[in-house]
mmCIF file of C-alpha atoms in Angstrom:
data_model
loop_
_atom_site.group_PDB
_atom_site.id
_atom_site.type_symbol
_atom_site.label_atom_id
_atom_site.label_comp_id
_atom_site.label_asym_id
_atom_site.label_seq_id
_atom_site.Cartn_x
_atom_site.Cartn_y
_atom_site.Cartn_z
ATOM 1 C CA MET A 21 116.661 122.541 85.706
ATOM 2 C CA THR A 22 115.992 119.463 83.543
ATOM 3 C CA HIS A 23 117.825 116.203 82.911
ATOM 4 C CA GLN A 24 116.866 113.870 80.033
ATOM 5 C CA ARG A 25 118.086 110.475 80.809
ATOM 6 C CA ASN A 26 121.805 111.047 81.671
ATOM 7 C CA VAL A 27 121.778 114.368 79.671
ATOM 8 C CA SER A 28 121.631 117.709 81.560
ATOM 9 C CA GLY A 29 121.704 121.396 80.446
ATOM 10 C CA ALA A 30 119.684 124.567 80.300
ATOM 11 C CA LEU A 31 116.437 124.706 78.268
ATOM 12 C CA PRO A 32 116.649 126.578 74.863
ATOM 13 C CA HIS A 33 114.847 129.596 74.857
ATOM 14 C CA THR A 34 111.199 129.566 73.641
ATOM 15 C CA PRO A 35 109.500 132.765 72.508
ATOM 16 C CA VAL A 36 106.495 133.499 74.601
ATOM 17 C CA GLY A 37 103.325 133.762 72.549
ATOM 18 C CA GLY A 38 100.268 135.988 72.861
ATOM 19 C CA MET A 39 96.868 134.889 74.447
ATOM 20 C CA THR A 40 94.229 133.396 72.369
ATOM 21 C CA ALA A 41 90.497 133.914 72.832
ATOM 22 C CA LEU A 42 90.277 130.634 74.710
ATOM 23 C CA GLY A 43 92.813 131.752 77.431
ATOM 24 C CA ARG A 44 95.624 129.433 76.101
ATOM 25 C CA ALA A 45 98.720 130.896 74.758
ATOM 26 C CA SER A 46 99.208 130.830 70.972
ATOM 27 C CA VAL A 47 102.361 128.940 69.708
ATOM 28 C CA ALA A 48 103.447 127.215 66.596
ATOM 29 C CA PRO A 49 101.159 124.175 65.471
ATOM 30 C CA ARG A 50 101.414 121.313 67.837
ATOM 31 C CA SER A 51 103.147 118.070 66.800
ATOM 32 C CA SER A 52 100.838 115.208 66.108
ATOM 33 C CA GLY A 53 99.757 112.649 68.986
ATOM 34 C CA LYS A 54 102.481 113.779 71.508
ATOM 35 C CA VAL A 55 101.337 113.635 75.211
ATOM 36 C CA LEU A 56 103.045 115.712 77.747
ATOM 37 C CA MET A 57 102.549 114.305 81.323
ATOM 38 C CA MET A 58 103.369 115.962 84.711
ATOM 39 C CA VAL A 59 103.274 114.651 88.290
ATOM 40 C CA ALA A 60 105.182 115.490 91.486
ATOM 41 C CA GLU A 61 104.439 112.103 93.322
ATOM 42 C CA LEU A 62 102.455 108.871 92.706
ATOM 43 C CA GLU A 63 105.640 107.043 91.542
ATOM 44 C CA ASP A 64 104.050 103.520 91.038
ATOM 45 C CA TYR A 65 101.010 104.709 89.346
ATOM 46 C CA THR A 66 102.880 107.174 87.101
ATOM 47 C CA ILE A 67 105.553 104.555 85.938
ATOM 48 C CA ALA A 68 102.800 101.993 85.041
ATOM 49 C CA TYR A 69 100.549 104.688 83.289
ATOM 50 C CA ALA A 70 103.253 106.305 81.343
ATOM 51 C CA ASN A 71 104.847 103.050 80.226
ATOM 52 C CA GLY A 72 101.342 101.790 79.052
ATOM 53 C CA VAL A 73 100.831 104.891 76.959
ATOM 54 C CA SER A 74 104.223 104.926 75.580
ATOM 55 C CA ARG A 75 103.507 101.817 73.756
ATOM 56 C CA HIS A 76 101.031 103.703 71.452
ATOM 57 C CA VAL A 77 102.084 107.428 71.273
ATOM 58 C CA PRO A 78 105.138 109.585 72.235
ATOM 59 C CA VAL A 79 105.212 110.529 75.843
ATOM 60 C CA VAL A 80 107.105 113.193 77.455
ATOM 61 C CA LEU A 81 107.080 112.779 81.182
ATOM 62 C CA CYS A 82 108.045 115.639 83.524
ATOM 63 C CA VAL A 83 108.808 114.634 87.115
ATOM 64 C CA PRO A 84 110.915 115.702 90.016
ATOM 65 C CA SER A 85 114.420 114.297 89.964
ATOM 66 C CA ARG A 86 114.466 113.820 93.764
ATOM 67 C CA ARG A 87 111.583 111.262 93.467
ATOM 68 C CA TYR A 88 112.316 109.778 90.092
ATOM 69 C CA GLU A 89 115.899 109.663 89.452
ATOM 70 C CA ASN A 90 116.646 106.209 91.145
ATOM 71 C CA LEU A 91 113.360 104.788 89.587
ATOM 72 C CA ALA A 92 114.301 105.703 85.965
ATOM 73 C CA GLU A 93 115.299 102.124 85.206
ATOM 74 C CA TRP A 94 111.643 101.089 85.484
ATOM 75 C CA ILE A 95 110.460 103.623 82.903
ATOM 76 C CA ASP A 96 110.267 102.457 79.429
ATOM 77 C CA PRO A 97 113.062 103.777 77.141
ATOM 78 C CA SER A 98 110.453 104.938 74.787
ATOM 79 C CA VAL A 99 109.273 107.676 77.280
ATOM 80 C CA ASP A 100 111.116 110.921 76.925
ATOM 81 C CA LEU A 101 111.858 111.314 80.706
ATOM 82 C CA ARG A 102 112.621 114.849 82.070
ATOM 83 C CA LEU A 103 114.085 114.725 85.625
ATOM 84 C CA LEU A 104 113.377 118.381 86.850
ATOM 85 C CA ASP A 105 114.783 120.227 89.686
ATOM 86 C CA TRP A 106 111.148 120.563 91.065
ATOM 87 C CA PRO A 107 110.947 122.857 93.924
ATOM 88 C CA ARG A 108 109.089 121.835 97.168
ATOM 89 C CA HIS A 109 105.660 123.760 97.818
ATOM 90 C CA ARG A 110 107.303 126.304 100.190
ATOM 91 C CA SER A 111 110.334 127.110 97.892
ATOM 92 C CA PRO A 112 110.851 130.755 96.694
ATOM 93 C CA SER A 113 112.214 129.186 93.463
ATOM 94 C CA ASN A 114 108.741 128.088 92.370
ATOM 95 C CA PRO A 115 107.934 131.199 90.063
ATOM 96 C CA ARG A 116 111.422 130.548 88.144
ATOM 97 C CA PHE A 117 110.502 126.921 87.883
ATOM 98 C CA LEU A 118 107.094 127.510 86.340
ATOM 99 C CA TRP A 119 108.680 129.843 83.737
ATOM 100 C CA GLU A 120 111.085 127.316 82.707
ATOM 101 C CA LEU A 121 108.469 124.582 82.773
ATOM 102 C CA THR A 122 105.974 126.675 80.542
ATOM 103 C CA ARG A 123 109.101 127.081 78.087
ATOM 104 C CA LEU A 124 109.580 123.404 78.001
ATOM 105 C CA VAL A 125 105.752 122.908 77.310
ATOM 106 C CA ARG A 126 105.734 125.409 74.452
ATOM 107 C CA ARG A 127 108.851 123.874 72.949
ATOM 108 C CA GLU A 128 107.450 120.374 72.906
ATOM 109 C CA ARG A 129 104.112 121.425 71.469
ATOM 110 C CA PRO A 130 102.023 118.447 72.741
ATOM 111 C CA ALA A 131 98.711 117.535 71.404
ATOM 112 C CA VAL A 132 97.425 117.270 74.985
ATOM 113 C CA ILE A 133 98.887 117.907 78.673
ATOM 114 C CA HIS A 134 98.075 115.469 81.187
ATOM 115 C CA LEU A 135 98.385 116.197 84.820
ATOM 116 C CA LEU A 136 98.508 112.794 86.669
ATOM 117 C CA SER A 137 97.422 114.342 89.887
ATOM 118 C CA HIS A 138 95.499 117.637 90.967
ATOM 119 C CA THR A 139 97.511 118.041 94.033
ATOM 120 C CA VAL A 140 100.431 120.242 92.851
ATOM 121 C CA LEU A 141 99.885 123.771 94.447
ATOM 122 C CA TRP A 142 101.937 126.048 92.110
ATOM 123 C CA LEU A 143 100.978 124.591 88.695
ATOM 124 C CA ASN A 144 97.810 126.601 89.014
ATOM 125 C CA ALA A 145 99.764 129.545 88.158
ATOM 126 C CA ALA A 146 101.054 128.166 84.992
ATOM 127 C CA VAL A 147 98.041 126.358 83.421
ATOM 128 C CA PRO A 148 96.674 129.408 81.708
ATOM 129 C CA PHE A 149 99.791 129.711 79.784
ATOM 130 C CA TRP A 150 99.807 126.169 78.218
ATOM 131 C CA PRO A 151 98.968 125.817 74.548
ATOM 132 C CA ALA A 152 97.109 122.528 74.699
ATOM 133 C CA PRO A 153 94.170 120.992 76.321
ATOM 134 C CA VAL A 154 94.774 120.068 79.846
ATOM 135 C CA ILE A 155 93.668 116.808 81.349
ATOM 136 C CA THR A 156 93.985 116.149 84.977
ATOM 137 C CA THR A 157 93.522 112.759 86.862
ATOM 138 C CA VAL A 158 91.550 113.114 90.147
ATOM 139 C CA HIS A 159 92.443 110.117 92.163
ATOM 140 C CA ASP A 160 90.276 110.927 95.124
ATOM 141 C CA VAL A 161 87.353 113.390 94.844
ATOM 142 C CA GLN A 162 87.343 113.704 98.629
ATOM 143 C CA ILE A 163 90.474 113.607 100.913
ATOM 144 C CA HIS A 164 90.503 110.375 102.846
ATOM 145 C CA PRO A 165 90.023 110.468 106.632
ATOM 146 C CA GLY A 166 93.418 110.676 108.366
ATOM 147 C CA ASP A 167 95.259 111.181 105.219
ATOM 148 C CA ARG A 168 97.849 113.620 106.717
ATOM 149 C CA GLU A 169 100.009 113.840 103.652
ATOM 150 C CA THR A 170 97.407 115.071 101.053
ATOM 151 C CA GLN A 171 95.901 117.368 103.749
ATOM 152 C CA THR A 172 99.125 119.437 103.600
ATOM 153 C CA ILE A 173 97.786 120.696 100.258
ATOM 154 C CA PRO A 174 95.175 123.545 100.518
ATOM 155 C CA THR A 175 91.866 122.322 99.338
ATOM 156 C CA TRP A 176 91.343 125.484 97.324
ATOM 157 C CA SER A 177 94.439 124.527 95.190
ATOM 158 C CA SER A 178 93.085 121.248 94.352
ATOM 159 C CA THR A 179 89.755 122.546 93.411
ATOM 160 C CA LEU A 180 91.301 125.513 91.250
ATOM 161 C CA MET A 181 93.272 122.890 89.181
ATOM 162 C CA VAL A 182 90.179 121.036 88.540
ATOM 163 C CA ARG A 183 88.371 124.284 87.449
ATOM 164 C CA GLN A 184 91.273 124.992 85.150
ATOM 165 C CA SER A 185 91.350 121.528 83.516
ATOM 166 C CA ASP A 186 89.540 121.128 80.203
ATOM 167 C CA HIS A 187 88.850 117.471 81.268
ATOM 168 C CA LEU A 188 89.214 115.125 84.143
ATOM 169 C CA ILE A 189 89.944 111.486 84.371
ATOM 170 C CA VAL A 190 88.771 109.310 87.315
ATOM 171 C CA HIS A 191 89.095 105.650 88.224
ATOM 172 C CA GLY A 192 85.434 104.270 88.085
ATOM 173 C CA ASP A 193 81.753 105.136 87.269
ATOM 174 C CA GLY A 194 80.944 105.948 90.901
ATOM 175 C CA LEU A 195 83.945 108.327 91.134
ATOM 176 C CA LYS A 196 82.694 110.175 87.805
ATOM 177 C CA GLU A 197 79.348 110.790 89.370
ATOM 178 C CA ALA A 198 81.066 112.067 92.513
ATOM 179 C CA ALA A 199 83.183 114.292 90.605
ATOM 180 C CA VAL A 200 80.422 115.703 88.348
ATOM 181 C CA GLN A 201 78.580 116.700 91.467
ATOM 182 C CA HIS A 202 81.381 117.729 93.740
ATOM 183 C CA TYR A 203 83.064 119.869 91.166
ATOM 184 C CA ARG A 204 79.902 120.868 89.252
ATOM 185 C CA ARG A 205 81.415 119.574 86.082
ATOM 186 C CA LYS A 206 79.620 118.586 82.788
ATOM 187 C CA PRO A 207 79.461 114.912 82.561
ATOM 188 C CA GLU A 208 80.964 114.931 79.043
ATOM 189 C CA THR A 209 84.308 116.563 80.669
ATOM 190 C CA VAL A 210 84.800 113.763 82.999
ATOM 191 C CA HIS A 211 86.079 110.423 81.741
ATOM 192 C CA VAL A 212 86.814 106.933 83.280
ATOM 193 C CA LEU A 213 90.014 105.246 82.985
ATOM 194 C CA PRO A 214 91.102 102.306 85.288
ATOM 195 C CA HIS A 215 94.121 102.523 87.467
ATOM 196 C CA PRO A 216 96.559 100.059 85.551
ATOM 197 C CA SER A 217 98.171 97.107 87.240
ATOM 198 C CA ILE A 218 101.515 97.882 88.984
ATOM 199 C CA GLN A 219 103.920 95.312 87.548
ATOM 200 C CA ARG A 220 107.571 96.618 88.422
ATOM 201 C CA TYR A 221 107.770 94.869 91.673
ATOM 202 C CA CYS A 222 107.025 91.454 89.748
ATOM 203 C CA SER A 223 109.755 92.514 87.246
ATOM 204 C CA LEU A 224 112.163 93.066 90.274
ATOM 205 C CA ALA A 225 111.410 89.915 91.876
ATOM 206 C CA GLN A 226 112.176 88.119 88.450
ATOM 207 C CA SER A 227 115.423 90.012 87.969
ATOM 208 C CA GLN A 228 116.541 89.423 91.525
ATOM 209 C CA GLY A 229 115.644 85.855 91.474
ATOM 210 C CA LEU A 230 113.319 86.185 94.459
ATOM 211 C CA SER A 231 110.836 83.514 95.386
ATOM 212 C CA ARG A 232 108.274 82.634 97.996
ATOM 213 C CA ARG A 233 110.028 82.037 101.320
ATOM 214 C CA ALA A 234 106.747 81.157 103.348
ATOM 215 C CA ASP A 235 105.888 77.373 104.266
ATOM 216 C CA ASP A 236 102.559 76.065 103.227
ATOM 217 C CA SER A 237 101.659 75.343 106.914
ATOM 218 C CA THR A 238 101.442 79.213 107.619
ATOM 219 C CA PHE A 239 98.519 81.203 106.262
ATOM 220 C CA ARG A 240 99.958 84.806 105.532
ATOM 221 C CA VAL A 241 97.886 87.822 105.352
ATOM 222 C CA LEU A 242 99.528 91.209 104.173
ATOM 223 C CA MET A 243 98.142 94.630 104.878
ATOM 224 C CA PHE A 244 100.230 97.131 102.857
ATOM 225 C CA GLY A 245 100.420 100.762 101.951
ATOM 226 C CA ARG A 246 100.117 104.107 103.781
ATOM 227 C CA ILE A 247 98.586 103.049 107.128
ATOM 228 C CA PHE A 248 96.119 105.973 107.661
ATOM 229 C CA ALA A 249 92.682 105.825 109.355
ATOM 230 C CA TYR A 250 90.869 105.413 106.049
ATOM 231 C CA LYS A 251 92.639 102.111 105.317
ATOM 232 C CA GLY A 252 90.671 100.560 108.243
ATOM 233 C CA LEU A 253 93.577 99.540 110.567
ATOM 234 C CA GLN A 254 91.434 99.080 113.642
ATOM 235 C CA GLU A 255 88.765 97.223 111.959
ATOM 236 C CA PHE A 256 91.390 94.865 110.551
ATOM 237 C CA LEU A 257 92.678 94.340 114.030
ATOM 238 C CA ARG A 258 89.130 93.545 115.317
ATOM 239 C CA ALA A 259 88.747 91.068 112.396
ATOM 240 C CA GLU A 260 91.971 89.254 113.582
ATOM 241 C CA THR A 261 90.346 88.977 117.129
ATOM 242 C CA ALA A 262 87.135 87.626 115.671
ATOM 243 C CA ILE A 263 89.199 84.895 113.882
ATOM 244 C CA GLY A 264 90.173 83.508 117.185
ATOM 245 C CA ASP A 265 91.757 80.027 116.623
ATOM 246 C CA GLN A 266 89.961 79.298 113.444
ATOM 247 C CA ILE A 267 93.015 79.726 111.219
ATOM 248 C CA PRO A 268 95.800 77.794 112.683
ATOM 249 C CA ASN A 269 99.313 79.276 112.113
ATOM 250 C CA LEU A 270 97.937 82.494 111.038
ATOM 251 C CA SER A 271 100.633 85.195 110.344
ATOM 252 C CA ILE A 272 99.834 88.876 109.730
ATOM 253 C CA THR A 273 102.132 91.418 108.317
ATOM 254 C CA ILE A 274 101.279 95.195 108.480
ATOM 255 C CA ALA A 275 103.795 97.077 106.349
ATOM 256 C CA GLY A 276 104.038 100.726 105.755
ATOM 257 C CA ARG A 277 104.478 104.166 107.101
ATOM 258 C CA GLY A 278 101.611 106.038 108.832
ATOM 259 C CA ASP A 279 99.696 105.119 112.101
ATOM 260 C CA ASP A 280 101.494 102.715 114.265
ATOM 261 C CA PRO A 281 99.419 99.514 114.692
ATOM 262 C CA TRP A 282 100.939 98.819 118.071
ATOM 263 C CA SER A 283 99.163 102.045 119.356
ATOM 264 C CA PHE A 284 95.940 99.780 118.996
ATOM 265 C CA SER A 285 97.491 96.803 120.520
ATOM 266 C CA GLN A 286 94.387 96.577 122.855
ATOM 267 C CA LEU A 287 92.409 95.562 119.802
ATOM 268 C CA MET A 288 94.567 92.670 118.853
ATOM 269 C CA GLY A 289 93.526 89.146 119.723
ATOM 270 C CA ASP A 290 97.070 87.502 119.630
ATOM 271 C CA ALA A 291 99.769 90.125 119.280
ATOM 272 C CA ALA A 292 102.312 87.175 118.462
ATOM 273 C CA ARG A 293 100.694 86.792 115.070
ATOM 274 C CA TYR A 294 101.810 90.340 113.959
ATOM 275 C CA ASP A 295 104.804 91.285 111.997
ATOM 276 C CA VAL A 296 104.517 95.205 112.057
ATOM 277 C CA ARG A 297 106.934 97.250 109.882
ATOM 278 C CA ASN A 298 105.822 100.776 110.521
ATOM 279 C CA ARG A 299 108.130 102.514 108.057
ATOM 280 C CA PHE A 300 108.943 103.132 104.429
ATOM 281 C CA ILE A 301 109.353 99.798 102.694
ATOM 282 C CA GLU A 302 112.073 99.395 99.989
ATOM 283 C CA ASP A 303 111.202 97.888 96.576
ATOM 284 C CA GLU A 304 112.925 94.550 97.202
ATOM 285 C CA GLU A 305 111.241 94.114 100.424
ATOM 286 C CA VAL A 306 107.874 94.960 98.930
ATOM 287 C CA ALA A 307 108.293 92.386 96.195
ATOM 288 C CA GLN A 308 109.239 89.808 98.893
ATOM 289 C CA LEU A 309 106.105 90.609 101.095
ATOM 290 C CA PHE A 310 103.819 89.923 98.188
ATOM 291 C CA LEU A 311 105.387 86.721 97.100
ATOM 292 C CA ASP A 312 105.264 85.414 100.540
ATOM 293 C CA CYS A 313 101.683 86.392 101.409
ATOM 294 C CA ASP A 314 98.445 84.258 100.573
ATOM 295 C CA VAL A 315 95.959 86.970 100.891
ATOM 296 C CA VAL A 316 96.168 90.848 100.775
ATOM 297 C CA ALA A 317 93.844 92.536 103.220
ATOM 298 C CA LEU A 318 91.824 95.681 102.009
ATOM 299 C CA PRO A 319 89.698 96.671 105.025
ATOM 300 C CA TYR A 320 89.123 100.300 104.005
ATOM 301 C CA VAL A 321 86.395 102.228 105.814
ATOM 302 C CA GLU A 322 86.571 104.869 102.905
ATOM 303 C CA ALA A 323 88.210 104.754 99.516
ATOM 304 C CA SER A 324 88.205 105.698 95.887
ATOM 305 C CA GLN A 325 90.222 102.964 94.423
ATOM 306 C CA SER A 326 93.418 101.156 95.411
ATOM 307 C CA GLY A 327 96.851 100.900 94.184
ATOM 308 C CA VAL A 328 97.603 98.119 96.424
ATOM 309 C CA LEU A 329 94.772 96.044 94.726
ATOM 310 C CA ASN A 330 96.512 96.653 91.387
ATOM 311 C CA LEU A 331 99.865 95.492 92.973
ATOM 312 C CA ALA A 332 98.433 92.444 94.620
ATOM 313 C CA ALA A 333 96.780 91.501 91.296
ATOM 314 C CA ALA A 334 100.215 91.570 89.450
ATOM 315 C CA PHE A 335 101.416 89.076 91.949
ATOM 316 C CA GLY A 336 98.363 86.863 91.514
ATOM 317 C CA LYS A 337 97.200 87.514 95.044
ATOM 318 C CA PRO A 338 93.680 87.506 95.882
ATOM 319 C CA VAL A 339 91.949 90.034 98.373
ATOM 320 C CA VAL A 340 89.594 90.467 100.979
ATOM 321 C CA ALA A 341 88.162 93.841 100.442
ATOM 322 C CA THR A 342 85.503 96.109 101.864
ATOM 323 C CA ASP A 343 82.681 97.384 99.482
ATOM 324 C CA VAL A 344 83.743 101.207 99.528
ATOM 325 C CA GLY A 345 84.523 103.331 96.523
ATOM 326 C CA GLU A 346 85.231 101.381 93.498
ATOM 327 C CA LEU A 347 86.900 98.502 95.460
ATOM 328 C CA GLY A 348 83.752 96.260 95.686
ATOM 329 C CA THR A 349 82.810 96.707 91.974
ATOM 330 C CA THR A 350 86.444 96.164 90.821
ATOM 331 C CA VAL A 351 86.917 93.064 92.902
ATOM 332 C CA GLU A 352 83.555 91.471 92.091
ATOM 333 C CA ARG A 353 83.384 92.268 88.457
ATOM 334 C CA ASN A 354 86.899 90.792 87.727
ATOM 335 C CA ASP A 355 86.803 87.887 90.370
ATOM 336 C CA LEU A 356 89.899 89.298 92.275
ATOM 337 C CA GLY A 357 88.785 88.176 95.680
ATOM 338 C CA LEU A 358 85.948 88.505 98.205
ATOM 339 C CA VAL A 359 83.981 91.593 99.140
ATOM 340 C CA VAL A 360 82.537 92.218 102.527
ATOM 341 C CA PRO A 361 80.498 95.163 104.024
ATOM 342 C CA PRO A 362 82.589 98.041 105.488
ATOM 343 C CA GLY A 363 82.735 98.280 109.340
ATOM 344 C CA ASN A 364 81.908 94.719 109.733
ATOM 345 C CA PRO A 365 84.977 93.077 111.388
ATOM 346 C CA GLU A 366 83.178 89.701 111.772
ATOM 347 C CA ALA A 367 82.478 89.546 107.995
ATOM 348 C CA PHE A 368 86.149 90.387 107.129
ATOM 349 C CA ALA A 369 87.101 87.663 109.549
ATOM 350 C CA GLU A 370 84.771 85.188 107.776
ATOM 351 C CA GLY A 371 86.247 86.168 104.458
ATOM 352 C CA LEU A 372 89.867 85.192 105.601
ATOM 353 C CA ILE A 373 88.767 81.905 107.200
ATOM 354 C CA ARG A 374 87.125 80.921 103.980
ATOM 355 C CA LEU A 375 90.043 81.472 101.787
ATOM 356 C CA SER A 376 92.235 79.732 104.345
ATOM 357 C CA ARG A 377 90.251 76.629 104.257
ATOM 358 C CA ASP A 378 89.322 76.457 100.573
ATOM 359 C CA ARG A 379 92.652 76.470 98.761
ATOM 360 C CA ALA A 380 90.933 75.645 95.429
ATOM 361 C CA LEU A 381 89.075 79.011 95.773
ATOM 362 C CA LEU A 382 92.144 80.907 96.846
ATOM 363 C CA HIS A 383 94.185 79.697 93.745
ATOM 364 C CA ARG A 384 91.287 80.486 91.381
ATOM 365 C CA LEU A 385 90.935 83.895 92.467
ATOM 366 C CA GLY A 386 94.697 84.413 92.376
ATOM 367 C CA ASP A 387 94.825 83.054 88.779
ATOM 368 C CA ALA A 388 91.913 85.474 87.710
ATOM 369 C CA ALA A 389 93.782 88.407 89.439
ATOM 370 C CA ARG A 390 96.916 87.840 87.481
ATOM 371 C CA ALA A 391 94.937 87.281 84.206
ATOM 372 C CA TRP A 392 93.199 90.667 85.020
ATOM 373 C CA ALA A 393 96.608 92.410 85.628
ATOM 374 C CA ASP A 394 98.072 90.988 82.613
ATOM 375 C CA GLY A 395 95.278 91.486 80.294
ATOM 376 C CA PRO A 396 92.349 93.928 80.591
ATOM 377 C CA ASN A 397 94.182 95.943 83.182
ATOM 378 C CA ALA A 398 97.691 95.769 81.934
ATOM 379 C CA PRO A 399 99.392 99.104 81.451
ATOM 380 C CA GLU A 400 99.548 98.791 77.594
ATOM 381 C CA THR A 401 95.795 98.104 77.591
ATOM 382 C CA VAL A 402 94.842 101.068 79.693
ATOM 383 C CA GLY A 403 97.287 103.015 77.773
ATOM 384 C CA ALA A 404 95.439 102.022 74.565
ATOM 385 C CA THR A 405 92.255 103.360 75.980
ATOM 386 C CA ALA A 406 93.903 106.492 77.248
ATOM 387 C CA CYS A 407 95.102 107.256 73.759
ATOM 388 C CA GLU A 408 91.695 106.847 72.212
ATOM 389 C CA LEU A 409 90.629 109.468 74.755
ATOM 390 C CA TYR A 410 93.415 111.702 73.883
ATOM 391 C CA GLY A 411 92.706 111.614 70.103
ATOM 392 C CA GLN A 412 89.019 112.393 70.783
ATOM 393 C CA LEU A 413 89.953 115.423 72.816
ATOM 394 C CA ALA A 414 92.644 116.569 70.577
ATOM 395 C CA ASN A 415 90.247 116.353 67.585
ATOM 396 C CA ARG A 416 87.666 118.284 69.597
ATOM 397 C CA GLU A 417 90.037 121.024 70.381
ATOM 398 C CA ARG A 418 91.148 121.373 66.634
ATOM 399 C CA ALA A 419 87.523 121.503 65.686
ATOM 400 C CA ALA A 420 86.819 124.348 68.150
#
């Protein structure tokens, strides 16, 4: 069921305790400060966040082996990594998995349990039997338009997980307000932690000796990630058309699985400018794409926050972003790029034109982005803030 960094075997038996008045199962006293994290997806976020927290407190990270086994090298050795035989949603083995997972939780006796996503269907059945406060990160209060992957999880499941959680974490003040209203939570149970910068691709580039391959005469714009409706693909194509010939030697790469950009070719101004990679992008290719680009495009029509922004910043790449969700506030507050109104391709085009003509501004924003990624938004910095929150919640639980 579980593998601990090259060690496999069955879990030892842990007695099942009785139920407390608060609804959590009673067990032996918890160890001091240990955080047990669980998540079934979100690899880049999870690696950055768990690595950052592990610099400050012991971390046990429970994840599916099918997703994380090949990524174990990027997880800090201080993290107690548990690679689990985590069933898929429709698997009949889920009840058995939950039983063994609960045994694992009770054996570890963490101070807090942190679910790094609220979109795991079957965990709802196990939460009442876990003997510690449960914190859940809600990355998106509302499902993004066109996000076919998240829509496979029933809405009631995500909502139930939020209701069963003692506390929630979101990635911005606006998202906190939205979560309080949408889930009818008390404000003191919803907390703000930023999405940490994603640095493993930079480390990969360094270890592989990768370097920028683009020539300076070409202005390269990258749109990266899951290309679904909310990412603003059509608005981006319209922006390219609006650019016309105002950026000589413009090159655009759209990379990631999702909607096929060529299905909207009628919106393109010059199809010869486009390099479309409508597929899963392997790690080394991701690193090379960010090394080569000059600007990262975030033309979202709806968003909460953006992992791509945190990846771009780690490479010191400025962005042109629409003012939706937490994007505009994050970019402007930290000088990470230019912010334009959503649904305005002409304004987005003007942002790209401006950066193509003002190389001093381009480099200044890039330097600010890297400084943010390596400083205030570095995983260890976010991890320190998270540990303060864990300590407050654990103390509150003990006092109760």
